[in-house]
Amino acid sequence: MDLALHLLRHGFVRERQLAEALAIRQSEKVPFRLIAVELGYLTPKQVCEVLIYRSQRPMRFGEAARALGYLDEAAVETILAEQRARLPKLGDILVRMGAIDPRTLAVELGRPDTPTE
């Protein structure tokens, strides 16, 4: 988010463009449960059981899976790290949208005072 604020403050993108890019990023986020199955931590049946459990309690999927004994803290952290790694970079989304030129983004990312994400 720091990169986004930097680009906004320095006039490279508008607030509306940033909001749209953040919405796109959120929509492209791979769900925790899918990654958990893909990495072999959960079975599809366990995912269904966690979803049922969650329908009765307001909690995150990983917390519910831990409460049911399907995942430990290390597994949750591994899955979350993979989820973060798969998240598209905000700068890439802004370029894809045409909100910022790829060269301008590269120049800004190359500056020592510019946050990378």
PDB file of C-alpha atoms in Angstrom:
ATOM      1  CA  MET A   1       0.000   0.000   0.000  1.00  0.00           C
ATOM      2  CA  ASP A   2       2.942   2.344   0.553  1.00  0.00           C
ATOM      3  CA  LEU A   3       3.748   2.312  -3.164  1.00  0.00           C
ATOM      4  CA  ALA A   4       0.148   3.237  -3.905  1.00  0.00           C
ATOM      5  CA  LEU A   5       0.264   6.194  -1.524  1.00  0.00           C
ATOM      6  CA  HIS A   6       3.581   7.305  -3.002  1.00  0.00           C
ATOM      7  CA  LEU A   7       2.148   7.245  -6.529  1.00  0.00           C
ATOM      8  CA  LEU A   8      -0.976   9.069  -5.364  1.00  0.00           C
ATOM      9  CA  ARG A   9       0.892  11.758  -3.403  1.00  0.00           C
ATOM     10  CA  HIS A  10       3.243  12.446  -6.287  1.00  0.00           C
ATOM     11  CA  GLY A  11       0.403  12.723  -8.802  1.00  0.00           C
ATOM     12  CA  PHE A  12       1.170   9.620 -10.870  1.00  0.00           C
ATOM     13  CA  VAL A  13      -2.306   8.143 -10.279  1.00  0.00           C
ATOM     14  CA  ARG A  14      -5.666   9.495  -9.168  1.00  0.00           C
ATOM     15  CA  GLU A  15      -7.598   8.325  -6.139  1.00  0.00           C
ATOM     16  CA  ARG A  16     -10.270   6.716  -8.331  1.00  0.00           C
ATOM     17  CA  GLN A  17      -7.644   4.739 -10.244  1.00  0.00           C
ATOM     18  CA  LEU A  18      -6.051   3.564  -7.030  1.00  0.00           C
ATOM     19  CA  ALA A  19      -9.413   2.466  -5.626  1.00  0.00           C
ATOM     20  CA  GLU A  20     -10.147   0.562  -8.824  1.00  0.00           C
ATOM     21  CA  ALA A  21      -6.723  -1.116  -8.764  1.00  0.00           C
ATOM     22  CA  LEU A  22      -7.211  -2.170  -5.143  1.00  0.00           C
ATOM     23  CA  ALA A  23     -10.630  -3.623  -6.012  1.00  0.00           C
ATOM     24  CA  ILE A  24      -9.118  -5.543  -8.933  1.00  0.00           C
ATOM     25  CA  ARG A  25      -6.349  -6.851  -6.683  1.00  0.00           C
ATOM     26  CA  GLN A  26      -8.883  -8.052  -4.121  1.00  0.00           C
ATOM     27  CA  SER A  27     -10.988  -9.740  -6.806  1.00  0.00           C
ATOM     28  CA  GLU A  28      -7.927 -11.619  -8.101  1.00  0.00           C
ATOM     29  CA  LYS A  29      -6.962 -12.910  -4.651  1.00  0.00           C
ATOM     30  CA  VAL A  30      -6.874 -16.724  -4.590  1.00  0.00           C
ATOM     31  CA  PRO A  31      -9.044 -17.970  -1.701  1.00  0.00           C
ATOM     32  CA  PHE A  32      -7.223 -19.468   1.280  1.00  0.00           C
ATOM     33  CA  ARG A  33      -9.258 -22.671   1.042  1.00  0.00           C
ATOM     34  CA  LEU A  34      -8.220 -23.322  -2.561  1.00  0.00           C
ATOM     35  CA  ILE A  35      -4.550 -22.900  -1.749  1.00  0.00           C
ATOM     36  CA  ALA A  36      -4.928 -25.165   1.294  1.00  0.00           C
ATOM     37  CA  VAL A  37      -6.320 -27.939  -0.920  1.00  0.00           C
ATOM     38  CA  GLU A  38      -3.790 -27.321  -3.685  1.00  0.00           C
ATOM     39  CA  LEU A  39      -0.886 -27.580  -1.218  1.00  0.00           C
ATOM     40  CA  GLY A  40      -2.357 -30.736   0.304  1.00  0.00           C
ATOM     41  CA  TYR A  41      -3.187 -29.322   3.722  1.00  0.00           C
ATOM     42  CA  LEU A  42      -6.947 -29.908   3.416  1.00  0.00           C
ATOM     43  CA  THR A  43      -9.279 -32.185   1.506  1.00  0.00           C
ATOM     44  CA  PRO A  44     -12.386 -30.856  -0.264  1.00  0.00           C
ATOM     45  CA  LYS A  45     -14.492 -32.574   2.411  1.00  0.00           C
ATOM     46  CA  GLN A  46     -12.610 -30.764   5.169  1.00  0.00           C
ATOM     47  CA  VAL A  47     -13.115 -27.464   3.337  1.00  0.00           C
ATOM     48  CA  CYS A  48     -16.875 -28.094   3.360  1.00  0.00           C
ATOM     49  CA  GLU A  49     -16.769 -28.887   7.076  1.00  0.00           C
ATOM     50  CA  VAL A  50     -14.851 -25.684   7.780  1.00  0.00           C
ATOM     51  CA  LEU A  51     -17.357 -23.667   5.734  1.00  0.00           C
ATOM     52  CA  ILE A  52     -20.235 -25.168   7.712  1.00  0.00           C
ATOM     53  CA  TYR A  53     -18.419 -24.440  10.979  1.00  0.00           C
ATOM     54  CA  ARG A  54     -17.782 -20.848   9.855  1.00  0.00           C
ATOM     55  CA  SER A  55     -21.424 -20.320   8.943  1.00  0.00           C
ATOM     56  CA  GLN A  56     -22.188 -20.451  12.664  1.00  0.00           C
ATOM     57  CA  ARG A  57     -19.214 -18.368  13.820  1.00  0.00           C
ATOM     58  CA  PRO A  58     -17.722 -15.140  12.499  1.00  0.00           C
ATOM     59  CA  MET A  59     -14.085 -16.122  11.960  1.00  0.00           C
ATOM     60  CA  ARG A  60     -11.518 -16.426   9.215  1.00  0.00           C
ATOM     61  CA  PHE A  61     -11.178 -19.670   7.320  1.00  0.00           C
ATOM     62  CA  GLY A  62      -7.729 -20.463   8.740  1.00  0.00           C
ATOM     63  CA  GLU A  63      -8.918 -19.839  12.295  1.00  0.00           C
ATOM     64  CA  ALA A  64     -11.887 -22.146  11.780  1.00  0.00           C
ATOM     65  CA  ALA A  65      -9.675 -24.865  10.271  1.00  0.00           C
ATOM     66  CA  ARG A  66      -7.388 -24.584  13.305  1.00  0.00           C
ATOM     67  CA  ALA A  67     -10.346 -24.754  15.687  1.00  0.00           C
ATOM     68  CA  LEU A  68     -11.429 -27.985  14.010  1.00  0.00           C
ATOM     69  CA  GLY A  69      -7.897 -29.368  14.276  1.00  0.00           C
ATOM     70  CA  TYR A  70      -7.301 -29.539  10.519  1.00  0.00           C
ATOM     71  CA  LEU A  71      -4.457 -27.008  10.428  1.00  0.00           C
ATOM     72  CA  ASP A  72      -1.776 -25.858  12.830  1.00  0.00           C
ATOM     73  CA  GLU A  73      -0.369 -22.333  13.025  1.00  0.00           C
ATOM     74  CA  ALA A  74       2.593 -23.188  10.782  1.00  0.00           C
ATOM     75  CA  ALA A  75       0.279 -24.485   8.045  1.00  0.00           C
ATOM     76  CA  VAL A  76      -1.899 -21.371   8.264  1.00  0.00           C
ATOM     77  CA  GLU A  77       1.191 -19.156   7.956  1.00  0.00           C
ATOM     78  CA  THR A  78       2.474 -21.166   4.979  1.00  0.00           C
ATOM     79  CA  ILE A  79      -0.872 -20.887   3.193  1.00  0.00           C
ATOM     80  CA  LEU A  80      -1.128 -17.157   3.943  1.00  0.00           C
ATOM     81  CA  ALA A  81       2.412 -16.608   2.636  1.00  0.00           C
ATOM     82  CA  GLU A  82       1.512 -18.436  -0.573  1.00  0.00           C
ATOM     83  CA  GLN A  83      -1.676 -16.380  -0.864  1.00  0.00           C
ATOM     84  CA  ARG A  84       0.329 -13.144  -0.514  1.00  0.00           C
ATOM     85  CA  ALA A  85       2.886 -14.354  -3.060  1.00  0.00           C
ATOM     86  CA  ARG A  86       0.120 -14.970  -5.599  1.00  0.00           C
ATOM     87  CA  LEU A  87      -1.453 -11.557  -5.116  1.00  0.00           C
ATOM     88  CA  PRO A  88      -0.858  -9.415  -8.198  1.00  0.00           C
ATOM     89  CA  LYS A  89       1.393  -6.429  -7.602  1.00  0.00           C
ATOM     90  CA  LEU A  90      -0.461  -3.138  -7.424  1.00  0.00           C
ATOM     91  CA  GLY A  91       1.964  -1.466  -9.830  1.00  0.00           C
ATOM     92  CA  ASP A  92       1.333  -4.190 -12.408  1.00  0.00           C
ATOM     93  CA  ILE A  93      -2.417  -3.692 -12.080  1.00  0.00           C
ATOM     94  CA  LEU A  94      -2.063   0.077 -12.500  1.00  0.00           C
ATOM     95  CA  VAL A  95       0.007  -0.490 -15.654  1.00  0.00           C
ATOM     96  CA  ARG A  96      -2.536  -3.012 -16.963  1.00  0.00           C
ATOM     97  CA  MET A  97      -5.298  -0.448 -16.376  1.00  0.00           C
ATOM     98  CA  GLY A  98      -3.330   2.202 -18.230  1.00  0.00           C
ATOM     99  CA  ALA A  99      -3.217   4.375 -15.105  1.00  0.00           C
ATOM    100  CA  ILE A 100       0.571   4.628 -15.192  1.00  0.00           C
ATOM    101  CA  ASP A 101       3.152   4.078 -17.886  1.00  0.00           C
ATOM    102  CA  PRO A 102       5.431   1.053 -17.299  1.00  0.00           C
ATOM    103  CA  ARG A 103       8.547   3.213 -17.693  1.00  0.00           C
ATOM    104  CA  THR A 104       7.304   5.749 -15.172  1.00  0.00           C
ATOM    105  CA  LEU A 105       6.567   2.974 -12.699  1.00  0.00           C
ATOM    106  CA  ALA A 106      10.025   1.470 -13.256  1.00  0.00           C
ATOM    107  CA  VAL A 107      11.677   4.849 -12.682  1.00  0.00           C
ATOM    108  CA  GLU A 108       9.699   5.404  -9.477  1.00  0.00           C
ATOM    109  CA  LEU A 109      10.473   1.894  -8.224  1.00  0.00           C
ATOM    110  CA  GLY A 110      14.152   2.552  -8.914  1.00  0.00           C
ATOM    111  CA  ARG A 111      14.253   5.579  -6.641  1.00  0.00           C
ATOM    112  CA  PRO A 112      15.733   4.797  -3.208  1.00  0.00           C
ATOM    113  CA  ASP A 113      12.890   6.580  -1.378  1.00  0.00           C
ATOM    114  CA  THR A 114      10.078   4.704  -3.174  1.00  0.00           C
ATOM    115  CA  PRO A 115       8.417   1.781  -1.363  1.00  0.00           C
ATOM    116  CA  THR A 116       8.169  -1.349  -3.508  1.00  0.00           C
ATOM    117  CA  GLU A 117       4.691  -2.454  -2.480  1.00  0.00           C
TER     118      GLU A 117
END
